[in-house]
XYZ file of C-alpha atoms in Angstrom:
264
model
C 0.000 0.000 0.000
C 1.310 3.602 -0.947
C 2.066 5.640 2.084
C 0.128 9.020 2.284
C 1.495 12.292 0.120
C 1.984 14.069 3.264
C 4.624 16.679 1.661
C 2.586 16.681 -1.843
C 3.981 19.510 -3.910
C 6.569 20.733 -1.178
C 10.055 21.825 -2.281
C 12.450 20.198 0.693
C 15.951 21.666 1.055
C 18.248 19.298 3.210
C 21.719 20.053 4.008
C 24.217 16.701 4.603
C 22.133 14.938 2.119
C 24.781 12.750 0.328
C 24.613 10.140 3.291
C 23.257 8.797 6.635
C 20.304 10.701 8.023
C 20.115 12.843 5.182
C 20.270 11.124 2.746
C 17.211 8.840 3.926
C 15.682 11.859 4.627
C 15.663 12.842 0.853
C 14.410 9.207 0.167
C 11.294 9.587 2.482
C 10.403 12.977 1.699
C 10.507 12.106 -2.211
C 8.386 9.136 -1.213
C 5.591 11.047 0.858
C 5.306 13.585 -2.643
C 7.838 16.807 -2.268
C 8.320 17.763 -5.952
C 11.995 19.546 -5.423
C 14.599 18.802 -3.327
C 17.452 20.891 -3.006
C 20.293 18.558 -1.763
C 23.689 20.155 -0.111
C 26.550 18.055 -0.096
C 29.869 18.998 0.776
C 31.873 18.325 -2.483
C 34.595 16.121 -2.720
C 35.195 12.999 -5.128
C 33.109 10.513 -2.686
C 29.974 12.963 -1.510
C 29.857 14.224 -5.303
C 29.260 10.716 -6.399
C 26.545 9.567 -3.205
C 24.857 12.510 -4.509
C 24.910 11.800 -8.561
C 23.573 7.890 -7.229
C 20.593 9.609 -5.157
C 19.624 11.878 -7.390
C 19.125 8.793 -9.964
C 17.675 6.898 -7.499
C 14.600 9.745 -6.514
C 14.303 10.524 -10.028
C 13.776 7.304 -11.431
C 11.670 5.805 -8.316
C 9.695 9.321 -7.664
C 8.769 10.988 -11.310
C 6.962 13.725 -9.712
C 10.142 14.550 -8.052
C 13.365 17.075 -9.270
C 16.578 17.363 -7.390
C 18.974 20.025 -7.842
C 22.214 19.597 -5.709
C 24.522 21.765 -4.420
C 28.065 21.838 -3.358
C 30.169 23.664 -0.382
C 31.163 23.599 2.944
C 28.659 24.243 5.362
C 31.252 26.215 7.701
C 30.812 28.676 5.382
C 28.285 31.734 5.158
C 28.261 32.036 1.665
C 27.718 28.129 0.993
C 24.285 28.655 2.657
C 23.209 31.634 0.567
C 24.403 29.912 -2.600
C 21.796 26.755 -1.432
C 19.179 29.347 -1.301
C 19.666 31.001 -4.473
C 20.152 28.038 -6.511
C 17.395 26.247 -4.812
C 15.017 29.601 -5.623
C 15.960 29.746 -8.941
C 14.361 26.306 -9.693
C 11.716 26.049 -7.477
C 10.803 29.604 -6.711
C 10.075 28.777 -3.173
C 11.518 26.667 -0.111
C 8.607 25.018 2.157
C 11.165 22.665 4.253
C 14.540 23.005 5.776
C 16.029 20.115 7.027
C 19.841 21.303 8.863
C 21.311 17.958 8.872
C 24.717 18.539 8.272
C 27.599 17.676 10.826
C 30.379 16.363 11.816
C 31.440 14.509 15.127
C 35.412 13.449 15.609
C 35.928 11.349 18.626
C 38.649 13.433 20.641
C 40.097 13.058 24.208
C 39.194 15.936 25.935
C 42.437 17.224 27.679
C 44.602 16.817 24.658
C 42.200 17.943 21.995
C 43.545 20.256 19.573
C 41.688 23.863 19.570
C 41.350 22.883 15.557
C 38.755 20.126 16.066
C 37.204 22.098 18.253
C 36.929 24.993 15.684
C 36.130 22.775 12.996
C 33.176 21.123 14.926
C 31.587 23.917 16.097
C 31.929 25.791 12.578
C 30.354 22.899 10.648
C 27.508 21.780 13.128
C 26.610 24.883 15.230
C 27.558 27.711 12.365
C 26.394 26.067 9.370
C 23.309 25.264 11.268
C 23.020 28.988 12.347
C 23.936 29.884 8.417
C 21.626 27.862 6.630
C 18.622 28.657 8.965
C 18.758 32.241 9.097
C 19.607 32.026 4.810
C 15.902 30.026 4.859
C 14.025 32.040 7.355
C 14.528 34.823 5.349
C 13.352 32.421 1.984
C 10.339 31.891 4.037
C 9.236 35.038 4.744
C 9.713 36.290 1.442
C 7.741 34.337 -0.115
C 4.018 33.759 -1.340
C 2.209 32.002 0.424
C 4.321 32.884 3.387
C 5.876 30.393 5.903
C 7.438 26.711 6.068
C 8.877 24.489 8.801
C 12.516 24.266 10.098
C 13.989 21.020 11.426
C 17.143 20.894 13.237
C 18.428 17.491 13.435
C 20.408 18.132 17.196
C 21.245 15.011 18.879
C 20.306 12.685 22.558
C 24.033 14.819 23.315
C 21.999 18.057 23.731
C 20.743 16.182 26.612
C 23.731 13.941 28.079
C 26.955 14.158 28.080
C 30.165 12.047 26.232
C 33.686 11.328 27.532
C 34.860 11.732 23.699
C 32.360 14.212 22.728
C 32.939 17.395 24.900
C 33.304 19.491 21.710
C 30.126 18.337 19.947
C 27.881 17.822 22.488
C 27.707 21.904 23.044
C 27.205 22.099 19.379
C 24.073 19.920 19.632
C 22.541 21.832 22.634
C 23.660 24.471 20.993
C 21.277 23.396 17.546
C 18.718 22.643 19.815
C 18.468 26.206 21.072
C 18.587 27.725 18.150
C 15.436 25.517 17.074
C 13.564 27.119 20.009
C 14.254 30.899 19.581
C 14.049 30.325 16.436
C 10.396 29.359 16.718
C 9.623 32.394 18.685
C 11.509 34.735 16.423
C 9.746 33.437 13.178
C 6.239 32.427 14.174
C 4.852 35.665 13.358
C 6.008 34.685 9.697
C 4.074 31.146 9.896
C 7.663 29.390 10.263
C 7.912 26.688 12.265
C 11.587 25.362 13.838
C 11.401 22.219 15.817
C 14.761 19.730 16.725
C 15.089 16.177 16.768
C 17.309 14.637 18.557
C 18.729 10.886 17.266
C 20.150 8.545 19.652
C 23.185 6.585 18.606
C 21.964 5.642 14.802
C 24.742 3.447 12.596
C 26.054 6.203 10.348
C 29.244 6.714 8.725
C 29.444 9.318 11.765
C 30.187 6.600 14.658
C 31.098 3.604 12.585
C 34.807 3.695 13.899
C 33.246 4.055 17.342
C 31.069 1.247 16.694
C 33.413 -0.940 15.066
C 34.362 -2.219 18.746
C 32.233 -5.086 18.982
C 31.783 -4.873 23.037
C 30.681 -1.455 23.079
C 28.522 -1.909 20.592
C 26.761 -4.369 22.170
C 26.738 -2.358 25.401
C 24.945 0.592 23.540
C 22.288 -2.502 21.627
C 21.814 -3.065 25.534
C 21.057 0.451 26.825
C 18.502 0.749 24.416
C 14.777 -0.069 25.639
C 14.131 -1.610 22.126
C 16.771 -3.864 22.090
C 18.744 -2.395 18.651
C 21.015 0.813 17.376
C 19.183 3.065 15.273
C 19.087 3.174 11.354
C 18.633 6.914 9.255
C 15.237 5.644 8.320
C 14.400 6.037 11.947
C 15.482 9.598 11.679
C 13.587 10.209 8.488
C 9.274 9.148 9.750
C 9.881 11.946 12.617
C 11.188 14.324 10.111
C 8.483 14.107 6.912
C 6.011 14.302 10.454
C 7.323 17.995 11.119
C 7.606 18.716 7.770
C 4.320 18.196 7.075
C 0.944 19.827 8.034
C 0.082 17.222 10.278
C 2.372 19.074 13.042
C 1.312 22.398 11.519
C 0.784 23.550 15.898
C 4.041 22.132 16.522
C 6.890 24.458 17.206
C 10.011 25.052 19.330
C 9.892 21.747 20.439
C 11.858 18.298 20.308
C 11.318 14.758 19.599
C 13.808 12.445 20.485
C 14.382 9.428 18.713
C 16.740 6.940 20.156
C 15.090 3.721 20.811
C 14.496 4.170 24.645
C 18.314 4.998 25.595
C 17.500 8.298 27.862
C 14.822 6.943 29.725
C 16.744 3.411 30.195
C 18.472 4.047 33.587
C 18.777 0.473 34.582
């Protein structure tokens, strides 16, 4: 049975896209109807060519579908407004934002090297920063006025990490934006709400992960008995998207299998 056409002649911009969470993000939202999709991906030989192959692949499995992609680091200001304006140019209008984009290298936290802190807070907390405020303004802009902003922060906005003391801020930090965000642009009909994925088997953690007993000690902290998939990611996201959750905003929905609540 087809699933509903919840985002039915929406034009999706998702930053991140080539892999992981955003790229089954692209997937689902082609799949629940969005006609354009504006795909960021950062650019080099191996995200250029995960974002030729899913381009073919929503193109040829979604017809009513049309993907233009775009290139650039995220870190950058100007790789946000270059999104927009090729996204505009297309499509004429943006009615989803989806700031996926970000990085997260494991790093002791006494010896870490003020450059990977830079880096991580430039590419998750600036380029989140960047690309939202670049949309907002999209949104307001535009006829009919309005859309809905989705931050994809992290269960580390909550908790903390022995390795992850430089990107747990950022996610807090993405989370927070998502709600003042929502108070700053309601008046414009944007919504901005976060979700936060537990520990999901991206390209992100699979060095972390590669260590079969703590991998098996995360499968165990879990109330549902398994690590999370993008897929998972990608149901809450085409939910906030659409106008089903059109009175939802400034808030969070974390998705991580039961892990926060597991204490025992």
């Amino acid at each position: 049975m087809e699933s509903p056409a919840l985002l039915a002649k929406k034009i999706v911009c998702i930053t991140g896209a080539s892999r992981g969470i955003g790229r089954a993000c692209a997937l689902e939202c082609a799949r629940h109807g969005a006609t354009g999709l504006i795909l960021h991906y950062y650019g080099d030989e191996a995200t250029t060519k995960e974002i030729q192959s899913l381009k073919d692949e929503i193109e040829s499995l979604h017809t009513h579908s049309k993907v233009v992609a775009v290139p650039g680091d995220i870190a950058h200001r100007e790789t946000s407004q270059k999104i927009v304006l090729e996204g505009v140019k297309v499509f004429n209008r943006i009615d989803v934002l989806v700031s996926n984009a970000g990085i997260c290298p494991f790093s002791e936290f006494l010896s870490m090297p003020a450059e990977v802190w830079e880096r991580t807070r430039q590419v998750n907390l600036d380029g989140s920063f960047y690309i939202t405020q670049a949309v907002a303004n999209q949104m307001k802009d535009q006829t009919p006025q309005g859309g809905s902003i989705i931050g994809i922060s992290s269960i580390s906005a909550l908790v903390g990490g022995e390795y992850q003391v430089h990107y747990t801020p950022t996610k807090a930090g993405i989370l927070s934006l998502m709600q003042s965000a929502a108070v700053a642009l309601g008046k414009y009909n944007i919504r901005a709400n976060a979700v936060l994925p537990g520990t999901i088997e991206t390209d992100i953690n699979k060095d972390d992960l590669a260590d079969a007993a703590k991998r098996e000690g995360m499968v165990k902290r879990t109330a549902l008995g398994r690590l999370g998939k993008p897929d998972d990611i990608a149901g809450p996201v085409v939910f906030l998207a659409s106008d089903l959750s059109r009175y939802v905003t400034g808030g969070q929905v974390l998705v991580d299998g039961g892990l926060f609540v597991n204490l025992q």
